[in-house]
């Protein structure tokens, strides 16, 4: 099992460029999440999905879009990147948030927007 | 509003000693859960321990234990017999039924273990 994988691991964008981050999991999890991590602020939820074809907004959704066309994949898009989106992005998945099922995290994507 | 508070930005601990990391939370939801995750310098997030609001006993996982004081709304992580490999950032996180079970993280505590 690869667990949760993220592509790419690093990326540098110029302001206004677009990109898509790919998250894939092979654990048949229903729930998938995208977080961003900034220094001193912990992780903040951007968007999440409770199953194939569903998405919902998290704490900081502005400037991002997501899609979950396949159960195993969760895509995060930046349509017009801004320097404020410079961050480390983590994808996570879980079987169910109930009963203490942990979230499994990917290795992260370090994004710099110039 | 910040629901999870970790008041210790950084801590030093001597190898083989125990260390307690503080976590307080704010919720009126009777159904919630608390997680601790470890993030080493390599960046990955590692699940350590979970405590549910209805659990009668404090959770334990090897050298990790959770000191759950429900009335005080605190869920402190205790790491016993610290090892050099315990040097990392530690995050407390909460899920609440009233928040669709989304995970909310604290700002984290950096632990440095000294030889």
PDB file of N, CA, C and O in Angstrom, chain A residues 35 37 40 42-43 45 48 90 97-103 105, chain B residues 35 37 39 43 45 47 50 91 95 100-103 105-107:
ATOM      1  N   UNK A  35      -5.444  20.439   3.336  1.00  0.00           N
ATOM      2  CA  UNK A  35      -5.049  21.421   4.346  1.00  0.00           C
ATOM      3  C   UNK A  35      -3.891  22.258   3.803  1.00  0.00           C
ATOM      4  O   UNK A  35      -3.151  21.819   2.940  1.00  0.00           O
ATOM      5  N   UNK A  37      -0.565  24.440   5.564  1.00  0.00           N
ATOM      6  CA  UNK A  37       0.174  24.671   6.804  1.00  0.00           C
ATOM      7  C   UNK A  37       1.089  25.866   6.631  1.00  0.00           C
ATOM      8  O   UNK A  37       1.973  25.857   5.776  1.00  0.00           O
ATOM      9  N   UNK A  40       3.491  28.745  12.405  1.00  0.00           N
ATOM     10  CA  UNK A  40       2.825  29.250  13.602  1.00  0.00           C
ATOM     11  C   UNK A  40       1.325  29.128  13.606  1.00  0.00           C
ATOM     12  O   UNK A  40       0.672  29.612  14.523  1.00  0.00           O
ATOM     13  N   UNK A  42      -0.455  26.030  12.565  1.00  0.00           N
ATOM     14  CA  UNK A  42      -1.002  24.692  12.459  1.00  0.00           C
ATOM     15  C   UNK A  42      -1.568  24.439  11.076  1.00  0.00           C
ATOM     16  O   UNK A  42      -1.275  25.155  10.116  1.00  0.00           O
ATOM     17  N   UNK A  43      -2.401  23.440  10.957  1.00  0.00           N
ATOM     18  CA  UNK A  43      -3.011  23.105   9.678  1.00  0.00           C
ATOM     19  C   UNK A  43      -4.420  23.682   9.619  1.00  0.00           C
ATOM     20  O   UNK A  43      -5.178  23.607  10.591  1.00  0.00           O
ATOM     21  N   UNK A  45      -8.017  23.683   7.270  1.00  0.00           N
ATOM     22  CA  UNK A  45      -8.744  22.927   6.270  1.00  0.00           C
ATOM     23  C   UNK A  45      -9.207  23.826   5.129  1.00  0.00           C
ATOM     24  O   UNK A  45      -9.861  24.848   5.360  1.00  0.00           O
ATOM     25  N   UNK A  48     -12.922  19.684   1.694  1.00  0.00           N
ATOM     26  CA  UNK A  48     -12.945  18.269   2.001  1.00  0.00           C
ATOM     27  C   UNK A  48     -14.045  17.586   1.198  1.00  0.00           C
ATOM     28  O   UNK A  48     -14.871  18.242   0.562  1.00  0.00           O
ATOM     29  N   UNK A  90      -1.140  19.789   2.486  1.00  0.00           N
ATOM     30  CA  UNK A  90      -1.255  18.391   2.869  1.00  0.00           C
ATOM     31  C   UNK A  90      -2.616  17.859   2.452  1.00  0.00           C
ATOM     32  O   UNK A  90      -3.645  18.501   2.663  1.00  0.00           O
ATOM     33  N   UNK A  97     -14.548   9.883  10.073  1.00  0.00           N
ATOM     34  CA  UNK A  97     -14.051  10.663  11.213  1.00  0.00           C
ATOM     35  C   UNK A  97     -14.661  10.228  12.536  1.00  0.00           C
ATOM     36  O   UNK A  97     -14.225  10.650  13.592  1.00  0.00           O
ATOM     37  N   UNK A  98     -15.674   9.370  12.469  1.00  0.00           N
ATOM     38  CA  UNK A  98     -16.306   8.917  13.691  1.00  0.00           C
ATOM     39  C   UNK A  98     -15.445   7.866  14.375  1.00  0.00           C
ATOM     40  O   UNK A  98     -14.586   7.252  13.766  1.00  0.00           O
ATOM     41  N   UNK A  99     -15.674   7.652  15.625  1.00  0.00           N
ATOM     42  CA  UNK A  99     -15.023   6.599  16.401  1.00  0.00           C
ATOM     43  C   UNK A  99     -13.501   6.696  16.381  1.00  0.00           C
ATOM     44  O   UNK A  99     -12.811   5.693  16.519  1.00  0.00           O
ATOM     45  N   UNK A 100     -12.994   7.902  16.192  1.00  0.00           N
ATOM     46  CA  UNK A 100     -11.564   8.081  16.324  1.00  0.00           C
ATOM     47  C   UNK A 100     -10.716   7.543  15.199  1.00  0.00           C
ATOM     48  O   UNK A 100      -9.517   7.328  15.377  1.00  0.00           O
ATOM     49  N   UNK A 101     -11.308   7.307  14.031  1.00  0.00           N
ATOM     50  CA  UNK A 101     -10.483   6.868  12.911  1.00  0.00           C
ATOM     51  C   UNK A 101      -9.537   7.993  12.508  1.00  0.00           C
ATOM     52  O   UNK A 101      -9.958   9.092  12.203  1.00  0.00           O
ATOM     53  N   UNK A 102      -8.271   7.662  12.508  1.00  0.00           N
ATOM     54  CA  UNK A 102      -7.269   8.686  12.243  1.00  0.00           C
ATOM     55  C   UNK A 102      -7.301   9.111  10.786  1.00  0.00           C
ATOM     56  O   UNK A 102      -7.782   8.396   9.910  1.00  0.00           O
ATOM     57  N   UNK A 103      -6.787  10.304  10.540  1.00  0.00           N
ATOM     58  CA  UNK A 103      -6.562  10.748   9.182  1.00  0.00           C
ATOM     59  C   UNK A 103      -5.136  10.373   8.797  1.00  0.00           C
ATOM     60  O   UNK A 103      -4.200  10.576   9.560  1.00  0.00           O
ATOM     61  N   UNK A 105      -2.081  11.136   6.371  1.00  0.00           N
ATOM     62  CA  UNK A 105      -1.619  12.301   5.628  1.00  0.00           C
ATOM     63  C   UNK A 105      -0.623  11.913   4.538  1.00  0.00           C
ATOM     64  O   UNK A 105       0.177  10.982   4.692  1.00  0.00           O
TER      65      UNK A 105
ATOM     66  N   UNK B  35      -7.277  14.338  19.005  1.00  0.00           N
ATOM     67  CA  UNK B  35      -6.146  13.632  18.410  1.00  0.00           C
ATOM     68  C   UNK B  35      -4.854  14.371  18.747  1.00  0.00           C
ATOM     69  O   UNK B  35      -4.834  15.583  18.922  1.00  0.00           O
ATOM     70  N   UNK B  37      -1.020  14.551  16.858  1.00  0.00           N
ATOM     71  CA  UNK B  37      -0.175  14.175  15.733  1.00  0.00           C
ATOM     72  C   UNK B  37       1.230  14.711  15.971  1.00  0.00           C
ATOM     73  O   UNK B  37       1.424  15.758  16.584  1.00  0.00           O
ATOM     74  N   UNK B  39       4.821  15.838  13.999  1.00  0.00           N
ATOM     75  CA  UNK B  39       5.393  16.227  12.718  1.00  0.00           C
ATOM     76  C   UNK B  39       6.899  16.421  12.883  1.00  0.00           C
ATOM     77  O   UNK B  39       7.357  17.458  13.355  1.00  0.00           O
ATOM     78  N   UNK B  43       8.676  16.513   7.893  1.00  0.00           N
ATOM     79  CA  UNK B  43       7.428  17.090   7.423  1.00  0.00           C
ATOM     80  C   UNK B  43       6.187  16.233   7.460  1.00  0.00           C
ATOM     81  O   UNK B  43       5.077  16.765   7.387  1.00  0.00           O
ATOM     82  N   UNK B  45       3.066  13.923   8.760  1.00  0.00           N
ATOM     83  CA  UNK B  45       2.175  13.949   9.922  1.00  0.00           C
ATOM     84  C   UNK B  45       1.947  12.516  10.389  1.00  0.00           C
ATOM     85  O   UNK B  45       1.484  11.677   9.620  1.00  0.00           O
ATOM     86  N   UNK B  47       0.120  10.064  13.214  1.00  0.00           N
ATOM     87  CA  UNK B  47      -0.898   9.924  14.250  1.00  0.00           C
ATOM     88  C   UNK B  47      -0.303   9.266  15.495  1.00  0.00           C
ATOM     89  O   UNK B  47       0.426   8.270  15.401  1.00  0.00           O
ATOM     90  N   UNK B  50      -5.620   8.935  20.287  1.00  0.00           N
ATOM     91  CA  UNK B  50      -6.970   9.492  20.171  1.00  0.00           C
ATOM     92  C   UNK B  50      -7.728   9.305  21.478  1.00  0.00           C
ATOM     93  O   UNK B  50      -7.586   8.287  22.158  1.00  0.00           O
ATOM     94  N   UNK B  91       0.996  18.389  17.377  1.00  0.00           N
ATOM     95  CA  UNK B  91      -0.266  19.095  17.185  1.00  0.00           C
ATOM     96  C   UNK B  91      -1.398  18.374  17.894  1.00  0.00           C
ATOM     97  O   UNK B  91      -1.544  17.154  17.779  1.00  0.00           O
ATOM     98  N   UNK B  95     -12.179  16.928  16.631  1.00  0.00           N
ATOM     99  CA  UNK B  95     -13.326  16.798  15.754  1.00  0.00           C
ATOM    100  C   UNK B  95     -14.576  16.956  16.602  1.00  0.00           C
ATOM    101  O   UNK B  95     -14.609  16.577  17.769  1.00  0.00           O
ATOM    102  N   UNK B 100     -19.438  18.959  11.674  1.00  0.00           N
ATOM    103  CA  UNK B 100     -19.382  17.916  10.642  1.00  0.00           C
ATOM    104  C   UNK B 100     -18.127  17.065  10.776  1.00  0.00           C
ATOM    105  O   UNK B 100     -17.619  16.557   9.782  1.00  0.00           O
ATOM    106  N   UNK B 101     -17.640  16.939  11.959  1.00  0.00           N
ATOM    107  CA  UNK B 101     -16.492  16.077  12.227  1.00  0.00           C
ATOM    108  C   UNK B 101     -15.249  16.498  11.458  1.00  0.00           C
ATOM    109  O   UNK B 101     -14.400  15.657  11.148  1.00  0.00           O
ATOM    110  N   UNK B 102     -15.139  17.780  11.142  1.00  0.00           N
ATOM    111  CA  UNK B 102     -13.903  18.255  10.519  1.00  0.00           C
ATOM    112  C   UNK B 102     -12.840  18.409  11.596  1.00  0.00           C
ATOM    113  O   UNK B 102     -13.119  18.757  12.738  1.00  0.00           O
ATOM    114  N   UNK B 103     -11.606  18.201  11.228  1.00  0.00           N
ATOM    115  CA  UNK B 103     -10.498  18.259  12.176  1.00  0.00           C
ATOM    116  C   UNK B 103     -10.003  19.701  12.308  1.00  0.00           C
ATOM    117  O   UNK B 103      -9.689  20.335  11.305  1.00  0.00           O
ATOM    118  N   UNK B 105      -7.065  22.055  14.116  1.00  0.00           N
ATOM    119  CA  UNK B 105      -5.748  21.900  14.716  1.00  0.00           C
ATOM    120  C   UNK B 105      -5.381  23.079  15.590  1.00  0.00           C
ATOM    121  O   UNK B 105      -5.761  24.219  15.325  1.00  0.00           O
ATOM    122  N   UNK B 106      -4.576  22.787  16.621  1.00  0.00           N
ATOM    123  CA  UNK B 106      -3.918  23.836  17.369  1.00  0.00           C
ATOM    124  C   UNK B 106      -2.676  24.294  16.627  1.00  0.00           C
ATOM    125  O   UNK B 106      -2.313  23.740  15.582  1.00  0.00           O
ATOM    126  N   UNK B 107      -1.995  25.301  17.180  1.00  0.00           N
ATOM    127  CA  UNK B 107      -0.833  25.886  16.511  1.00  0.00           C
ATOM    128  C   UNK B 107       0.425  25.034  16.662  1.00  0.00           C
ATOM    129  O   UNK B 107       1.403  25.248  15.943  1.00  0.00           O
TER     130      UNK B 107
END
